[in-house]
XYZ file of C-alpha atoms in Angstrom:
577
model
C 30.812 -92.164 62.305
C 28.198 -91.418 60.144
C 26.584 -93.793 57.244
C 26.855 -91.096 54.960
C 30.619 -91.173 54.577
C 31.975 -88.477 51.589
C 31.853 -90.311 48.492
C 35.011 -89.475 46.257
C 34.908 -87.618 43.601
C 34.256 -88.904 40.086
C 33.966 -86.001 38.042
C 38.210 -85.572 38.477
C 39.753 -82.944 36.566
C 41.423 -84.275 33.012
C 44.913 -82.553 34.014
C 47.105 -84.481 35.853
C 47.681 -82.232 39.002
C 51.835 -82.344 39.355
C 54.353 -79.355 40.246
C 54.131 -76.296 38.125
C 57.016 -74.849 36.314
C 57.755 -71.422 36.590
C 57.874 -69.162 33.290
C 60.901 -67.002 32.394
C 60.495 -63.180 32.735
C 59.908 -62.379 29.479
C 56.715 -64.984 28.887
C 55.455 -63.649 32.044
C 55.293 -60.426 30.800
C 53.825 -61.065 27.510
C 51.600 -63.480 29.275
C 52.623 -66.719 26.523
C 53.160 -70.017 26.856
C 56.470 -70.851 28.092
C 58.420 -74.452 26.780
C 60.996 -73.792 29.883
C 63.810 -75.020 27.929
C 67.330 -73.844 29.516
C 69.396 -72.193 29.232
C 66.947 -69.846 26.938
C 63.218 -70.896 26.120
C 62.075 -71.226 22.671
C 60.392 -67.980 22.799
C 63.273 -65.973 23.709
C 65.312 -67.791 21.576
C 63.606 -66.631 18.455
C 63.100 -62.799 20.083
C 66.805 -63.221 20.465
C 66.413 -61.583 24.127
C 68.111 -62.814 27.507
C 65.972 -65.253 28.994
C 65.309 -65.068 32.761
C 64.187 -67.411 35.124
C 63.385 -66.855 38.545
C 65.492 -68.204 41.353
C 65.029 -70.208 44.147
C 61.249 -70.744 42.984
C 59.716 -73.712 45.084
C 56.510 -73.216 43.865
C 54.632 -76.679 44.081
C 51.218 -74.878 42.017
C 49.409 -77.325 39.953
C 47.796 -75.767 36.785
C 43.813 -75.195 38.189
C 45.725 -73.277 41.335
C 47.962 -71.343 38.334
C 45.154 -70.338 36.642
C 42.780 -69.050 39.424
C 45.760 -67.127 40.596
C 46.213 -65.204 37.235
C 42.125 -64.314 37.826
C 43.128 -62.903 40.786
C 45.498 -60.989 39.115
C 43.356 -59.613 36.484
C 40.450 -58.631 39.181
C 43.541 -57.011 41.494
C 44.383 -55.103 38.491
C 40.636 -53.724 37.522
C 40.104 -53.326 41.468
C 42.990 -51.034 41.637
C 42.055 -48.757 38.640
C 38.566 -47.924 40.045
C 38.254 -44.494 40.431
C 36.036 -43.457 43.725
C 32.639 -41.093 42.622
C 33.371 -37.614 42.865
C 37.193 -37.923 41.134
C 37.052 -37.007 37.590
C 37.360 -40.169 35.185
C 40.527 -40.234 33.686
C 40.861 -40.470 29.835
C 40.336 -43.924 27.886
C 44.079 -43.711 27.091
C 45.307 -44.258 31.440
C 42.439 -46.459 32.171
C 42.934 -48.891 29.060
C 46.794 -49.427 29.921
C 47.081 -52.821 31.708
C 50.127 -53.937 32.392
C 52.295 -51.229 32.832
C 49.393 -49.303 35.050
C 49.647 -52.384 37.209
C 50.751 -50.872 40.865
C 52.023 -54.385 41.463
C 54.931 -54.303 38.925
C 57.521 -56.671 40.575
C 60.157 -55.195 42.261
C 63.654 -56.703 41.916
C 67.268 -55.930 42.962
C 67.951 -52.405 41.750
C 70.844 -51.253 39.485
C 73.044 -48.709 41.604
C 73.601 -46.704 37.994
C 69.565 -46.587 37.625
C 69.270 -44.555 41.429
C 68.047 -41.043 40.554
C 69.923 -39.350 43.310
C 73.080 -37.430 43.698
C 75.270 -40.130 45.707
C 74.547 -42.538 42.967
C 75.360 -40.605 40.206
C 78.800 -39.467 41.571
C 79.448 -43.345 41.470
C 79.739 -42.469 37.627
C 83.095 -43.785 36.142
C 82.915 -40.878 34.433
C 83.303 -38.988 37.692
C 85.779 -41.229 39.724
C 88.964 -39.570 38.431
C 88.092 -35.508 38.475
C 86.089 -35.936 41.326
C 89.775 -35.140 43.517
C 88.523 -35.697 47.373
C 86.280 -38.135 48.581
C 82.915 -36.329 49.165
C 81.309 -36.512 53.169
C 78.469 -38.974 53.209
C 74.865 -37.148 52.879
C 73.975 -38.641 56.434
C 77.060 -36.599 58.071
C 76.341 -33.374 56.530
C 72.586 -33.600 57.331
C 73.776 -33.658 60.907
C 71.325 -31.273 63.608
C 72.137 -27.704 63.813
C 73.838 -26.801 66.698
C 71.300 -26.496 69.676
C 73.541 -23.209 70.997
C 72.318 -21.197 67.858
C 68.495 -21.737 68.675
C 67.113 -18.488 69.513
C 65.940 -18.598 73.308
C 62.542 -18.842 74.443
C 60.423 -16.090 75.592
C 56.680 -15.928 76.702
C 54.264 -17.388 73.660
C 51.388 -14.837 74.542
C 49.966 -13.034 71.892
C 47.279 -11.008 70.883
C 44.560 -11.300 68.607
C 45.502 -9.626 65.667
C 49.145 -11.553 65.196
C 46.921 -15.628 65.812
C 45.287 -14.267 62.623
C 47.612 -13.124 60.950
C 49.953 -16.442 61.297
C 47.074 -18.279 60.815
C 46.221 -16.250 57.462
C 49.740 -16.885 56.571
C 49.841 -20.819 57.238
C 46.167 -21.346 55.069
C 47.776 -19.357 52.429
C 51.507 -20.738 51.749
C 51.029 -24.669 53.555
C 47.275 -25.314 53.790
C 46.266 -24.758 50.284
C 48.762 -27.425 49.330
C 48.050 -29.658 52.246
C 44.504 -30.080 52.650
C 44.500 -31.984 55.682
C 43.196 -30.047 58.351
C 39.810 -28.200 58.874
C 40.243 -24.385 59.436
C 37.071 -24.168 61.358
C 38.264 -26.510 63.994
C 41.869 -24.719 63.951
C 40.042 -21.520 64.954
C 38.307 -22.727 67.478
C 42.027 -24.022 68.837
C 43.080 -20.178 68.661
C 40.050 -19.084 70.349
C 40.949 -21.281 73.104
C 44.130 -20.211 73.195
C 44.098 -16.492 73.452
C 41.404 -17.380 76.121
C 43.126 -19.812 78.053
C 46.892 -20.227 77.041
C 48.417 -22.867 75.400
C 48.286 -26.562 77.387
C 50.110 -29.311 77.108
C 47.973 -31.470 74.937
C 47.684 -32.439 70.943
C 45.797 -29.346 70.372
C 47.967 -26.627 71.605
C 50.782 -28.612 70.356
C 49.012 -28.617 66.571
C 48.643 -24.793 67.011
C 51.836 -23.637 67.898
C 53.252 -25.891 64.503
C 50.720 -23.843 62.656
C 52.013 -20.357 63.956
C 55.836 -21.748 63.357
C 54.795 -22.467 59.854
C 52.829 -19.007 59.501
C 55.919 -17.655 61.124
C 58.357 -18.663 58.660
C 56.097 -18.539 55.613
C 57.176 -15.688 53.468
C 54.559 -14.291 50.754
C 57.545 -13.952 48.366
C 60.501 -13.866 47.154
C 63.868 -13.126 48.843
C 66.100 -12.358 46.526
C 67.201 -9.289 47.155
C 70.022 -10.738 50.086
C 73.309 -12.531 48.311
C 72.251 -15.770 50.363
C 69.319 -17.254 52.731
C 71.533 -16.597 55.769
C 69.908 -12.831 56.333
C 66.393 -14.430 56.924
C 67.840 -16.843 59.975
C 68.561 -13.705 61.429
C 65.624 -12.185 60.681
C 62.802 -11.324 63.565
C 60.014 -13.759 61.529
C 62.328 -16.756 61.753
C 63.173 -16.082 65.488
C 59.269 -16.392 66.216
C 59.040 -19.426 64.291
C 61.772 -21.046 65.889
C 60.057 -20.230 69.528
C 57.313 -21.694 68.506
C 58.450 -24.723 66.938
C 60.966 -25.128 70.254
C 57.558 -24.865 72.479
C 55.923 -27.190 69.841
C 58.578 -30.263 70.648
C 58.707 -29.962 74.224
C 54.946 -31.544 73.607
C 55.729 -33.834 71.021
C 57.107 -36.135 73.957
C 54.027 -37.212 75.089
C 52.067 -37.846 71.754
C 54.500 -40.201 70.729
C 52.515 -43.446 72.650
C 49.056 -41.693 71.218
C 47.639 -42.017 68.173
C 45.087 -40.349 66.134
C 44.104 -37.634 63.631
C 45.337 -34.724 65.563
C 48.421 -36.755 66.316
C 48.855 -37.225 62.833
C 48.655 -34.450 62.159
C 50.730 -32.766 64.332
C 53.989 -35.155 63.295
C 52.984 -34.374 59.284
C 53.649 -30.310 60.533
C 56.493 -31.008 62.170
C 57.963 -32.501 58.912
C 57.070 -29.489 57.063
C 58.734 -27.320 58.739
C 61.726 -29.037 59.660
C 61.701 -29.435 55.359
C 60.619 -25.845 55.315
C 63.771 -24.982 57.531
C 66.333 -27.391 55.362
C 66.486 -30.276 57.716
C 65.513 -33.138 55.908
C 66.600 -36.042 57.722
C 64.733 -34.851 61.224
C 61.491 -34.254 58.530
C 61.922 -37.830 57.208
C 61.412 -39.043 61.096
C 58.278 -36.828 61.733
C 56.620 -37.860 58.543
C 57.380 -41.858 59.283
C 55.888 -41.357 62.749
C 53.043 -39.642 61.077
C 52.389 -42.606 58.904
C 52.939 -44.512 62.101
C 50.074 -43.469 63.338
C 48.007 -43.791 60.201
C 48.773 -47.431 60.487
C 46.125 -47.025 63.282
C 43.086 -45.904 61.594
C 40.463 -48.272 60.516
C 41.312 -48.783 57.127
C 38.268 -51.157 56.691
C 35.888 -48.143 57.563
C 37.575 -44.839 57.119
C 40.316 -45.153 54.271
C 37.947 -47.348 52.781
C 36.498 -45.527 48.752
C 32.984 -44.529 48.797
C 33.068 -43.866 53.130
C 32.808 -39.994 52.851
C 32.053 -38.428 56.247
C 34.292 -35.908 57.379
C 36.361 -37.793 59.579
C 37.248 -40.638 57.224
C 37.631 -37.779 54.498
C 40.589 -36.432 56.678
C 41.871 -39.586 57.760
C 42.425 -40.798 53.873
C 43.863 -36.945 52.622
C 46.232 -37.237 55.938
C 47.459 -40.725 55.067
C 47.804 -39.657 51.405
C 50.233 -36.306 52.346
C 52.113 -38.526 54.660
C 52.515 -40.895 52.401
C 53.758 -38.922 49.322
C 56.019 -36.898 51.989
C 57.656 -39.515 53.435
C 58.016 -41.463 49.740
C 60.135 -38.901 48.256
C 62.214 -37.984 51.023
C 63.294 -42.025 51.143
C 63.987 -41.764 47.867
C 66.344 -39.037 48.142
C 67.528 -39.520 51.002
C 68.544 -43.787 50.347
C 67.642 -44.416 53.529
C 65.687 -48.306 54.474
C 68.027 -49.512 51.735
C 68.293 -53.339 53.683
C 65.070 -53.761 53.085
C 64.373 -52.869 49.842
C 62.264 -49.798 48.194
C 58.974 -50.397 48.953
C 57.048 -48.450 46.122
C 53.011 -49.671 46.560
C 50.644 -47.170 47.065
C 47.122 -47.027 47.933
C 45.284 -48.696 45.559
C 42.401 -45.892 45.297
C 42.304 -41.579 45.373
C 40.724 -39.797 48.752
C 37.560 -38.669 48.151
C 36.947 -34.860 48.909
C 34.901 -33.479 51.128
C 31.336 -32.757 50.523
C 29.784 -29.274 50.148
C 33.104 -27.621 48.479
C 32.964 -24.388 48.067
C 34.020 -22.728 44.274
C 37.123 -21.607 45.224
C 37.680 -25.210 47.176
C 37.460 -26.800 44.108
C 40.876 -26.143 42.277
C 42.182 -26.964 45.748
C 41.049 -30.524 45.444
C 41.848 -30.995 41.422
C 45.334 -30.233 42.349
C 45.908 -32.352 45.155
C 44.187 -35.620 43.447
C 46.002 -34.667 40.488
C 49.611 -34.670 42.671
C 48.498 -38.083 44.088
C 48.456 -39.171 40.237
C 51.171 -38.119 38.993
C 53.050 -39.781 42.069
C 51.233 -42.758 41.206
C 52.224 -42.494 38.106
C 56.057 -42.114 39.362
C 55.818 -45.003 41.221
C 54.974 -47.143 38.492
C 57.733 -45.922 36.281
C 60.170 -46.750 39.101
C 58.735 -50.403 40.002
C 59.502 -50.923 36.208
C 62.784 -49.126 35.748
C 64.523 -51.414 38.583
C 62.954 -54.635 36.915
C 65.752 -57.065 35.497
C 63.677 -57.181 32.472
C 64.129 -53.342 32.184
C 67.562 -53.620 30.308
C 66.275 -55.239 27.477
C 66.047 -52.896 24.632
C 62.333 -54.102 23.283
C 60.814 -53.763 27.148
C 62.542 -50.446 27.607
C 61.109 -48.719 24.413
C 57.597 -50.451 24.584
C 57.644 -49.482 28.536
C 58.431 -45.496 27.706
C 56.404 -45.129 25.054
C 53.232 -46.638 27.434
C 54.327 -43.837 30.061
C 54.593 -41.224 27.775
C 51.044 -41.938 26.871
C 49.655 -42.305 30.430
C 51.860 -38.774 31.335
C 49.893 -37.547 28.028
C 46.491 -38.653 29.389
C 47.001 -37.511 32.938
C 47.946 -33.703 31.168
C 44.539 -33.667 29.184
C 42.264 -34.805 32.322
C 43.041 -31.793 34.103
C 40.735 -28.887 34.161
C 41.697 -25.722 32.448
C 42.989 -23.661 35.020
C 45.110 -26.478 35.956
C 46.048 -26.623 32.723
C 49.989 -27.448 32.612
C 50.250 -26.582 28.595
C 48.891 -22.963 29.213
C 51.619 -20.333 28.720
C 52.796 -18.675 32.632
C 55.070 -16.474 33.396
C 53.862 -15.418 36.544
C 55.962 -16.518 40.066
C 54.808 -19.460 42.020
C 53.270 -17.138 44.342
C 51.608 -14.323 41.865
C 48.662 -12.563 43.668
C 47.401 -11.822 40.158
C 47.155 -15.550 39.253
C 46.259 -17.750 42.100
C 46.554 -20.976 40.823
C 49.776 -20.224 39.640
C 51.464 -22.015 42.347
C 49.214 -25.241 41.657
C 50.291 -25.645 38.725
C 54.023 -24.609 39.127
C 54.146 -27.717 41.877
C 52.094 -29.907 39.334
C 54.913 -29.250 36.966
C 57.427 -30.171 39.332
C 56.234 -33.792 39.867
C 55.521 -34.021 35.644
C 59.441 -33.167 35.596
C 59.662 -35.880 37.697
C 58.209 -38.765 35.741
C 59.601 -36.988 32.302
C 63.401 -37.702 34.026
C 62.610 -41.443 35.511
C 61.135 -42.422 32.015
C 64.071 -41.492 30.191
C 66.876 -42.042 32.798
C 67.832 -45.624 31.182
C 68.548 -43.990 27.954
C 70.567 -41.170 29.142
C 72.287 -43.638 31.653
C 73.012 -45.987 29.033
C 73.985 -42.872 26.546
C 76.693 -41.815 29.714
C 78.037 -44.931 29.983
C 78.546 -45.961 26.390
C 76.221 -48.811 26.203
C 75.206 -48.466 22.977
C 71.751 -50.503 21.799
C 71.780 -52.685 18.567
C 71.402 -51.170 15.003
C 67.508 -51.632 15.033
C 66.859 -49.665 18.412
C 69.423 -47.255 18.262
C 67.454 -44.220 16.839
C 65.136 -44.090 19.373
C 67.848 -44.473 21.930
C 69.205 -41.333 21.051
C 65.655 -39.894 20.567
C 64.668 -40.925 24.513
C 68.447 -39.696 25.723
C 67.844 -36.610 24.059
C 64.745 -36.300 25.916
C 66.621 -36.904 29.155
C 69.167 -33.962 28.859
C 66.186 -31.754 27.775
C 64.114 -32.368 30.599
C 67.508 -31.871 33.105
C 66.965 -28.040 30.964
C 63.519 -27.948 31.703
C 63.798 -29.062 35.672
C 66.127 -25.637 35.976
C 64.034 -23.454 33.848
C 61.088 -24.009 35.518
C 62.467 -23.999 39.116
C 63.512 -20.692 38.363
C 61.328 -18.847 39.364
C 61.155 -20.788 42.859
C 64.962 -20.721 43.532
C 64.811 -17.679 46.166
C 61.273 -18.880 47.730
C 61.089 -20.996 51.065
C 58.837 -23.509 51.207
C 58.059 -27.445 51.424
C 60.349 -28.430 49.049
C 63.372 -26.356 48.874
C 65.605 -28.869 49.622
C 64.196 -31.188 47.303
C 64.321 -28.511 45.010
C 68.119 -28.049 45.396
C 68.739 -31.623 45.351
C 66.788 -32.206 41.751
C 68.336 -29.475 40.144
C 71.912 -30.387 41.421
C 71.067 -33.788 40.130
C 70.284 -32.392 36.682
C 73.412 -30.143 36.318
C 75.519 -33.417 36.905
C 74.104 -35.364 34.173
C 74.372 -32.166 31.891
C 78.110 -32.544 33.035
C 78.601 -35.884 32.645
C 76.999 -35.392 29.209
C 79.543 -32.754 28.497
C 82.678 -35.208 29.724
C 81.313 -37.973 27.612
C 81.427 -36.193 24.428
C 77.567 -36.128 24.154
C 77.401 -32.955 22.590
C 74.725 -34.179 20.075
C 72.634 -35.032 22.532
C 73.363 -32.188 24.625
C 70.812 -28.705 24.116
C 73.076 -25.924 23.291
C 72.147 -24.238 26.223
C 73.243 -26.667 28.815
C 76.477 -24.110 30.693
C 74.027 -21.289 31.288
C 71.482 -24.127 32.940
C 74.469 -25.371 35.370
C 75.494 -21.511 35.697
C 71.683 -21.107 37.207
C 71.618 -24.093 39.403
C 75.468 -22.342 40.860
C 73.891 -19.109 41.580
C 70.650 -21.190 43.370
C 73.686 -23.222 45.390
C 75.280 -20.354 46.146
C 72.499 -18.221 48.340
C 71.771 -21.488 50.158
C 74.922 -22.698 51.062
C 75.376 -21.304 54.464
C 71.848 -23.025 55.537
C 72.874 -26.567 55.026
C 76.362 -28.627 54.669
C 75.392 -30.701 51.842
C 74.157 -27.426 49.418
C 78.021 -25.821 50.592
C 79.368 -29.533 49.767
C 77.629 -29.455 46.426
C 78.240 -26.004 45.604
C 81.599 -26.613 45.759
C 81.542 -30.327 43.665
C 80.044 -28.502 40.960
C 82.236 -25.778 40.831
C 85.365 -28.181 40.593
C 83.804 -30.650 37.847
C 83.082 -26.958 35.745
C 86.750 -25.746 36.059
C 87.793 -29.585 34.968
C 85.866 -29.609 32.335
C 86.676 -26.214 30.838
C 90.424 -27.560 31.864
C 89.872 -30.559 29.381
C 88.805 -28.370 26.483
C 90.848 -25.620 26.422
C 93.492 -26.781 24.384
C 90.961 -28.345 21.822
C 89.658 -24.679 21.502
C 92.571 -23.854 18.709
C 92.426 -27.232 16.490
């Protein structure tokens, strides 16, 4: 051994380095100084909240380890709200929120009353005694379609004019929403086609999903048939179905592969098994798509500022997966063993370079779809945290979202502007950004109903808050039944159109007509808009011309149609007091 042996220290730290303690929830949020008293800290104590402390924490930290962990922390957190160069900036308001912008809000054993889906909310006490027969559960009436109604397969040649004309169709009514695949390199796919026939590969089977989708994509609305039925009969839908059919007996052999093409071939699948009502065989494609986006190098191409072509693709195609596969989870309760597992990405794709003009809007819409699901995301991490039922955290947390919601509306650019009067159809010719923003609203509706759905669950469920909180109880509750309004109003327009997100579509607006009812059963009718029967009435006649599609629309059709007759039962005879 060596002379020079390591001489100990001297300069030792003053602390005494002994086991940490572990702060209750609500010090760690405020970031204070916690005494750890039990059974309720000092702190708490003289907030007069519910103190919290978190089990089964072994944690052996001494205070230097403690504090360069909350460093870490802080630089995760500033990390994570770096916005790449070419995004726009978003306003002071987003970028100066800390904790609540955090995409590492703890996530905690979830409240079955705080699920924002339909299951959950038929779980209601205020449902258990008019809803008469126990419903099916979603999985069995999401079962396959019947393989002996698939139309049968005839020869996939085709001529020129018809490749361009599906393909015109598919850039139109799933591309312009999806930007994850280069046109140029999709003609050169038809080109090879027409020349040499469709093979057996990733690139014929990419092309035939395209055609399916251009197939079944309809440039408007259907509403002059009583239901959606007519179209499966329809010559557009046979086509589609042909191709699809020829599309899977490929998907077989991409399943060991991975790559972009791959990816992107499992992504189409999902959208037009979502496209065609099938949700649970579209949840499967899109986690298989994400499966193979697990394979990319995300050191090199999903990494920000990395902006050649191929990593440009690679990060939109993980980001649509992503998002696709998210809210189908979410509807569908499905990986419930293992917990919701909210985190996103921590930073935005960057778009291509050399965008054209008309490119542009293209690209404002889809980064501003990734934010608001961002933004989603947060709200939920935060709505299933324990600390979420106290009545100080829930009215300091909504009023923080409302502003970041507020901030995200003003960064867009003007013809994404959400504010600007429209009365146009999703798909108006005469306005074609219509559809951008009518999606954009969609997702807004979305983080409008998950910020208030504490107050308008506690509202249904009589918990009422204490004498200094109540007023804006009612004012957030209000809020809740408003938006439930607004969701219906401004589907509207979409309810006869097949796209995407029908289904989820069907399944948000079902959602809201139940908490308008459960509103109406609970005697809410201050908090109720006046409105509220001819917004259920819509959602019945949107329920109706899709019910012979899928089960679970029939199923639900049907559930709201009994829980309208009960409740006009209940109020008759109070009609002549």
């Amino acid at each position: 051994m060596s002379k020079r042996q390591r001489a100990a220290p001297t300069d030792r730290p003053s602390y005494p380095r002994k086991r940490a303690v572990q702060a209750c929830h609500t010090c760690r949020r405020k970031r204070i100084k916690c005494d750890n008293e039990h059974p309720a800290c000092g702190s708490c104590v003289q907030l007069g909240m519910e103190c919290i402390y978190r089990e089964n924490d072994k944690s052996t930290f001494d205070p230097a380890s403690i504090a360069i962990l909350h460093r870490l922390d802080t630089l995760e957190s500033l990390v994570r709200t770096v916005i790449p160069v070419g995004v726009p900036a978003q306003p002071s308001p987003v970028a100066t929120l800390n904790n609540l912008c955090s995409p590492a809000l703890e996530r905690t054993q979830s409240s079955a009353a705080y699920h924002l889906n339909i299951e959950s909310i038929l779980a209601w006490p205020v449902f258990q005694h008019r809803v008469l027969e126990p419903r099916p559960p979603l999985g069995a009436l999401l079962q396959s379609r019947d393989s002996a109604t698939e139309p049968p397969l005839r020869g996939l040649d085709f001529e020129t004019s018809s490749a361009r004309q599906l393909f015109h169709n598919f850039l139109t009514h799933v591309h312009t929403y999806n930007p994850v695949s280069e046109a140029e390199e999709i003609e050169k796919y038809i080109r090879d086609a027409l020349f040499d026939g469709f093979g057996w590969d990733a690139k014929s089977c990419l092309l035939l999903l395209i055609f399916a989708l251009g197939a079944i994509s309809s440039p408007g609305f259907d509403s002059a048939s009583a239901t959606s039925s007519a179209f499966l009969q329809s010559e557009e839908y046979a086509d589609a179905e042909r191709y699809f059919h020829a599309a899977q007996k490929r998907l077989g052999g991409l399943l060991c592969k991975d790559g972009l093409i791959e990816t992107q071939v499992f992504f189409y699948a999902g959208v037009y098994l979502m496209t065609t009502l099938r949700p649970l065989e579209a949840w499967r494609m899109f986690v298989q798509a994400l499966a193979c986006c697990e394979t990319f190098n995300s050191s090199h191409c999903l990494a920000a500022g990395h902006t050649d072509s191929g990593a440009t693709r690679q990060r939109s195609i993980y980001w649509t997966c992503f998002k696709s596969e998210l809210e189908l989870r979410l509807e569908l309760n499905v990986g419930r063993s293992h917990g919701l597992d909210l985190t996103y990405p921590a930073l935005f794709p960057s778009p291509p370079t050399g965008l054209k003009p008309e490119e542009e809007a293209v690209w404002y819409f889809y980064l501003a779809e990734i934010a608001l699901r961002r933004l989603g995301n947060r709200i939920l991490n935060h709505l299933y945290e324990e600390t979420t039922r106290d009545n100080e955290v829930q009215v300091e947390a909504t009023l923080n979202f409302e502003d970041q919601a507020n901030g995200l509306l003003t960064s867009l650019p003007a013809l994404l502007d959400l504010n600007a009067p429209s009365n146009q159809a999703p798909n108006d010719a005469s306005d074609q950004h219509a559809a951008l923003r009518f999606i954009l609203n969609g997702h807004l509706i979305d983080c409008y109903e998950m910020m208030y759905w504490p107050f308008v669950v506690d509202a249904i469920h009589e918990n009422h808050p204490t004498e200094e909180f109540h007023g804006l109880f009612a004012g957030f509750a209000r809020k809740g039944f408003d938006v439930c309004i607004r969701r219906i109003a401004q589907n509207e327009r979409g309810f006869f159109h097949r796209h995407h997100g029908t289904w989820l579509m069907l399944r948000s607006c079902t959602r809201s007509a139940l908490v308008l009812i459960a509103g109406a059963m609970q005697g809410l009718a201050a908090l109720l808009p006046a409105d509220w029967e001819r917004a259920v009435e819509k959602v019945l006649v949107l329920l109706r011309y899709w019910k012979d599609e899928a089960e679970d629309v029939a199923d639900r059709l049907e559930l709201l149609e009994g829980l309208m007759d009960a409740l006009a039962a209940e109020t008759q005879p109070g009609q002549g007091d």
